[in-house]
């Protein structure tokens, strides 16, 4: 990635100055700005707010979540003094995927339009669809969603 690391943490944040941060930069500010640092968003993708697992996770997540109009989940990332901004887990995930896309395009020197995205093996159909939606929001034509163990075996 642009920071020179082989991996990019799945973390997105809004800095106190209102700048959107993704990856290592977002992870570094988690201690000083936990309410605006979103990690573990994959746990929320494709789920309903009323889901028992979501209600359990809500207790330990440092950021605010609420039910969306459709019964899904919204995550709060606010700018200091600028009010609350609510995003779907798919939008937060798309921030991370968009950074990966931009870093890969910068390294390869060409535009990337298609992607294969991996998900945990336990993801159900709604979680897989939410992941595909996140990829599309990030600007990819998602060719396939495959399980992480399958990807590891193929690699």
PDB file of C-alpha atoms in Angstrom:
ATOM      1  CA  UNK A   1       0.000   0.000   0.000  1.00  0.00           C
ATOM      2  CA  UNK A   2       1.028   3.650  -0.046  1.00  0.00           C
ATOM      3  CA  UNK A   3       2.356   3.364   3.516  1.00  0.00           C
ATOM      4  CA  UNK A   4       4.764   0.641   2.365  1.00  0.00           C
ATOM      5  CA  UNK A   5       3.072  -2.183   4.261  1.00  0.00           C
ATOM      6  CA  UNK A   6       2.039  -5.553   2.834  1.00  0.00           C
ATOM      7  CA  UNK A   7      -1.355  -5.434   4.532  1.00  0.00           C
ATOM      8  CA  UNK A   8      -3.947  -2.722   5.119  1.00  0.00           C
ATOM      9  CA  UNK A   9      -5.969  -2.801   8.356  1.00  0.00           C
ATOM     10  CA  UNK A  10      -9.734  -2.852   7.765  1.00  0.00           C
ATOM     11  CA  UNK A  11     -10.253   0.371   9.674  1.00  0.00           C
ATOM     12  CA  UNK A  12     -11.875   3.627   8.566  1.00  0.00           C
ATOM     13  CA  UNK A  13     -12.020   6.835  10.559  1.00  0.00           C
ATOM     14  CA  UNK A  14     -12.920  10.481  10.528  1.00  0.00           C
ATOM     15  CA  UNK A  15     -10.149  12.633  11.984  1.00  0.00           C
ATOM     16  CA  UNK A  16     -10.966  15.486  14.328  1.00  0.00           C
ATOM     17  CA  UNK A  17     -10.285  17.877  11.441  1.00  0.00           C
ATOM     18  CA  UNK A  18     -12.853  16.087   9.240  1.00  0.00           C
ATOM     19  CA  UNK A  19     -10.455  14.121   7.020  1.00  0.00           C
ATOM     20  CA  UNK A  20     -11.430  10.558   6.107  1.00  0.00           C
ATOM     21  CA  UNK A  21      -8.680   8.100   7.042  1.00  0.00           C
ATOM     22  CA  UNK A  22      -8.368   4.458   6.015  1.00  0.00           C
ATOM     23  CA  UNK A  23      -6.004   1.665   6.993  1.00  0.00           C
ATOM     24  CA  UNK A  24      -2.942   2.290   9.154  1.00  0.00           C
ATOM     25  CA  UNK A  25      -3.601   6.024   9.528  1.00  0.00           C
ATOM     26  CA  UNK A  26      -7.103   5.290  10.828  1.00  0.00           C
ATOM     27  CA  UNK A  27      -5.850   2.579  13.160  1.00  0.00           C
ATOM     28  CA  UNK A  28      -3.228   4.929  14.652  1.00  0.00           C
ATOM     29  CA  UNK A  29      -5.849   7.438  15.779  1.00  0.00           C
ATOM     30  CA  UNK A  30      -8.133   4.811  17.358  1.00  0.00           C
ATOM     31  CA  UNK A  31      -6.889   5.498  20.892  1.00  0.00           C
ATOM     32  CA  UNK A  32      -7.431   9.264  20.725  1.00  0.00           C
ATOM     33  CA  UNK A  33     -10.653   9.195  18.682  1.00  0.00           C
ATOM     34  CA  UNK A  34     -12.412   5.836  19.301  1.00  0.00           C
ATOM     35  CA  UNK A  35     -15.981   7.023  18.566  1.00  0.00           C
ATOM     36  CA  UNK A  36     -14.990   7.966  15.008  1.00  0.00           C
ATOM     37  CA  UNK A  37     -12.733   4.981  14.294  1.00  0.00           C
ATOM     38  CA  UNK A  38     -14.652   2.135  12.699  1.00  0.00           C
ATOM     39  CA  UNK A  39     -13.187  -1.349  12.914  1.00  0.00           C
ATOM     40  CA  UNK A  40     -14.859  -4.767  12.840  1.00  0.00           C
ATOM     41  CA  UNK A  41     -17.490  -3.378  10.455  1.00  0.00           C
ATOM     42  CA  UNK A  42     -17.497  -6.714   8.630  1.00  0.00           C
ATOM     43  CA  UNK A  43     -19.389  -8.111  11.648  1.00  0.00           C
ATOM     44  CA  UNK A  44     -22.274  -5.743  10.876  1.00  0.00           C
ATOM     45  CA  UNK A  45     -22.531  -6.198   7.102  1.00  0.00           C
ATOM     46  CA  UNK A  46     -25.708  -7.792   5.801  1.00  0.00           C
ATOM     47  CA  UNK A  47     -27.296  -7.980   9.239  1.00  0.00           C
ATOM     48  CA  UNK A  48     -30.374  -6.467  10.815  1.00  0.00           C
ATOM     49  CA  UNK A  49     -30.076  -4.181  13.832  1.00  0.00           C
ATOM     50  CA  UNK A  50     -32.376  -6.511  15.758  1.00  0.00           C
ATOM     51  CA  UNK A  51     -30.027  -9.489  15.201  1.00  0.00           C
ATOM     52  CA  UNK A  52     -28.951 -10.995  18.536  1.00  0.00           C
ATOM     53  CA  UNK A  53     -25.250 -10.937  17.542  1.00  0.00           C
ATOM     54  CA  UNK A  54     -25.461  -7.241  16.613  1.00  0.00           C
ATOM     55  CA  UNK A  55     -27.028  -6.397  19.965  1.00  0.00           C
ATOM     56  CA  UNK A  56     -24.255  -8.302  21.755  1.00  0.00           C
ATOM     57  CA  UNK A  57     -21.551  -6.571  19.663  1.00  0.00           C
ATOM     58  CA  UNK A  58     -23.131  -3.143  20.268  1.00  0.00           C
ATOM     59  CA  UNK A  59     -22.076  -3.373  23.915  1.00  0.00           C
ATOM     60  CA  UNK A  60     -18.342  -3.492  23.156  1.00  0.00           C
ATOM     61  CA  UNK A  61     -18.093  -1.424  19.965  1.00  0.00           C
ATOM     62  CA  UNK A  62     -16.582   2.001  20.764  1.00  0.00           C
ATOM     63  CA  UNK A  63     -18.610   3.749  18.038  1.00  0.00           C
ATOM     64  CA  UNK A  64     -22.344   4.358  17.810  1.00  0.00           C
ATOM     65  CA  UNK A  65     -24.677   2.222  15.706  1.00  0.00           C
ATOM     66  CA  UNK A  66     -28.411   2.496  15.170  1.00  0.00           C
ATOM     67  CA  UNK A  67     -31.185   0.904  13.148  1.00  0.00           C
ATOM     68  CA  UNK A  68     -31.591   2.230   9.617  1.00  0.00           C
ATOM     69  CA  UNK A  69     -34.986   2.949   8.078  1.00  0.00           C
ATOM     70  CA  UNK A  70     -34.899  -0.493   6.425  1.00  0.00           C
ATOM     71  CA  UNK A  71     -34.083  -2.296   9.697  1.00  0.00           C
ATOM     72  CA  UNK A  72     -30.407  -2.638   8.840  1.00  0.00           C
ATOM     73  CA  UNK A  73     -27.553  -0.880  10.590  1.00  0.00           C
ATOM     74  CA  UNK A  74     -26.053   2.590  10.399  1.00  0.00           C
ATOM     75  CA  UNK A  75     -22.670   3.564  11.840  1.00  0.00           C
ATOM     76  CA  UNK A  76     -21.877   7.063  13.108  1.00  0.00           C
ATOM     77  CA  UNK A  77     -18.748   8.928  11.987  1.00  0.00           C
ATOM     78  CA  UNK A  78     -18.921  12.584  12.972  1.00  0.00           C
ATOM     79  CA  UNK A  79     -16.749  15.623  12.505  1.00  0.00           C
ATOM     80  CA  UNK A  80     -16.018  17.554  15.661  1.00  0.00           C
ATOM     81  CA  UNK A  81     -18.495  20.432  15.737  1.00  0.00           C
ATOM     82  CA  UNK A  82     -19.990  19.320  12.390  1.00  0.00           C
ATOM     83  CA  UNK A  83     -22.740  16.977  13.495  1.00  0.00           C
ATOM     84  CA  UNK A  84     -23.317  13.288  12.972  1.00  0.00           C
ATOM     85  CA  UNK A  85     -22.983  11.475   9.681  1.00  0.00           C
ATOM     86  CA  UNK A  86     -24.417   7.972   9.477  1.00  0.00           C
ATOM     87  CA  UNK A  87     -23.101   5.364   7.028  1.00  0.00           C
ATOM     88  CA  UNK A  88     -24.140   1.821   6.220  1.00  0.00           C
ATOM     89  CA  UNK A  89     -21.563  -0.903   6.949  1.00  0.00           C
ATOM     90  CA  UNK A  90     -21.319  -1.371   3.160  1.00  0.00           C
ATOM     91  CA  UNK A  91     -20.299   2.279   2.735  1.00  0.00           C
ATOM     92  CA  UNK A  92     -17.636   1.983   5.462  1.00  0.00           C
ATOM     93  CA  UNK A  93     -16.320  -1.173   3.816  1.00  0.00           C
ATOM     94  CA  UNK A  94     -16.300   0.595   0.439  1.00  0.00           C
ATOM     95  CA  UNK A  95     -13.961   3.253   1.893  1.00  0.00           C
ATOM     96  CA  UNK A  96     -11.468   0.488   2.669  1.00  0.00           C
ATOM     97  CA  UNK A  97     -11.905  -1.212  -0.715  1.00  0.00           C
ATOM     98  CA  UNK A  98     -11.540   2.142  -2.512  1.00  0.00           C
ATOM     99  CA  UNK A  99      -8.192   2.703  -0.771  1.00  0.00           C
ATOM    100  CA  UNK A 100      -7.015  -0.765  -1.815  1.00  0.00           C
ATOM    101  CA  UNK A 101      -8.133   0.002  -5.371  1.00  0.00           C
ATOM    102  CA  UNK A 102      -6.325   3.365  -5.428  1.00  0.00           C
ATOM    103  CA  UNK A 103      -3.130   1.858  -3.988  1.00  0.00           C
ATOM    104  CA  UNK A 104      -3.165  -0.996  -6.521  1.00  0.00           C
ATOM    105  CA  UNK A 105      -3.798   1.404  -9.414  1.00  0.00           C
ATOM    106  CA  UNK A 106      -0.900   3.615  -8.275  1.00  0.00           C
ATOM    107  CA  UNK A 107       1.432   0.616  -8.029  1.00  0.00           C
ATOM    108  CA  UNK A 108       0.391  -0.991 -11.321  1.00  0.00           C
ATOM    109  CA  UNK A 109      -0.007   2.233 -13.273  1.00  0.00           C
ATOM    110  CA  UNK A 110      -3.318   1.159 -14.789  1.00  0.00           C
ATOM    111  CA  UNK A 111      -7.006   1.354 -13.950  1.00  0.00           C
ATOM    112  CA  UNK A 112      -8.534  -1.590 -12.088  1.00  0.00           C
ATOM    113  CA  UNK A 113     -12.187  -2.226 -12.848  1.00  0.00           C
ATOM    114  CA  UNK A 114     -12.845  -5.799 -11.708  1.00  0.00           C
ATOM    115  CA  UNK A 115     -12.201  -7.656  -8.468  1.00  0.00           C
ATOM    116  CA  UNK A 116     -12.634 -10.958  -6.692  1.00  0.00           C
ATOM    117  CA  UNK A 117     -13.353 -10.320  -3.011  1.00  0.00           C
ATOM    118  CA  UNK A 118     -12.872 -12.798  -0.193  1.00  0.00           C
ATOM    119  CA  UNK A 119     -15.197 -13.247   2.789  1.00  0.00           C
ATOM    120  CA  UNK A 120     -15.119 -15.448   5.883  1.00  0.00           C
ATOM    121  CA  UNK A 121     -16.441 -18.947   5.249  1.00  0.00           C
ATOM    122  CA  UNK A 122     -19.284 -18.451   7.754  1.00  0.00           C
ATOM    123  CA  UNK A 123     -20.813 -15.494   5.813  1.00  0.00           C
ATOM    124  CA  UNK A 124     -24.404 -16.125   4.742  1.00  0.00           C
ATOM    125  CA  UNK A 125     -26.031 -14.933   1.506  1.00  0.00           C
ATOM    126  CA  UNK A 126     -27.034 -11.498   2.840  1.00  0.00           C
ATOM    127  CA  UNK A 127     -23.502 -10.864   4.111  1.00  0.00           C
ATOM    128  CA  UNK A 128     -22.038 -11.942   0.759  1.00  0.00           C
ATOM    129  CA  UNK A 129     -24.437  -9.615  -1.064  1.00  0.00           C
ATOM    130  CA  UNK A 130     -23.514  -6.751   1.267  1.00  0.00           C
ATOM    131  CA  UNK A 131     -19.832  -7.382   0.497  1.00  0.00           C
ATOM    132  CA  UNK A 132     -20.573  -7.344  -3.219  1.00  0.00           C
ATOM    133  CA  UNK A 133     -22.479  -4.066  -2.785  1.00  0.00           C
ATOM    134  CA  UNK A 134     -19.497  -2.562  -0.948  1.00  0.00           C
ATOM    135  CA  UNK A 135     -17.226  -3.535  -3.836  1.00  0.00           C
ATOM    136  CA  UNK A 136     -19.577  -1.912  -6.328  1.00  0.00           C
ATOM    137  CA  UNK A 137     -19.778   1.281  -4.250  1.00  0.00           C
ATOM    138  CA  UNK A 138     -15.949   1.318  -4.283  1.00  0.00           C
ATOM    139  CA  UNK A 139     -15.984   1.232  -8.088  1.00  0.00           C
ATOM    140  CA  UNK A 140     -15.358  -2.424  -8.800  1.00  0.00           C
ATOM    141  CA  UNK A 141     -17.248  -4.808 -11.013  1.00  0.00           C
ATOM    142  CA  UNK A 142     -17.248  -7.680  -8.529  1.00  0.00           C
ATOM    143  CA  UNK A 143     -16.590 -10.836 -10.524  1.00  0.00           C
ATOM    144  CA  UNK A 144     -16.925 -13.247  -7.634  1.00  0.00           C
ATOM    145  CA  UNK A 145     -17.165 -13.517  -3.856  1.00  0.00           C
ATOM    146  CA  UNK A 146     -15.142 -16.457  -2.543  1.00  0.00           C
ATOM    147  CA  UNK A 147     -14.446 -17.895   0.887  1.00  0.00           C
ATOM    148  CA  UNK A 148     -11.144 -16.935   2.503  1.00  0.00           C
ATOM    149  CA  UNK A 149     -10.029 -20.569   2.983  1.00  0.00           C
ATOM    150  CA  UNK A 150     -10.654 -21.203  -0.719  1.00  0.00           C
ATOM    151  CA  UNK A 151      -8.618 -18.119  -1.631  1.00  0.00           C
ATOM    152  CA  UNK A 152      -5.778 -19.269   0.601  1.00  0.00           C
ATOM    153  CA  UNK A 153      -5.790 -22.705  -1.028  1.00  0.00           C
ATOM    154  CA  UNK A 154      -5.775 -21.158  -4.516  1.00  0.00           C
ATOM    155  CA  UNK A 155      -2.905 -18.834  -3.585  1.00  0.00           C
TER     156      UNK A 155
END
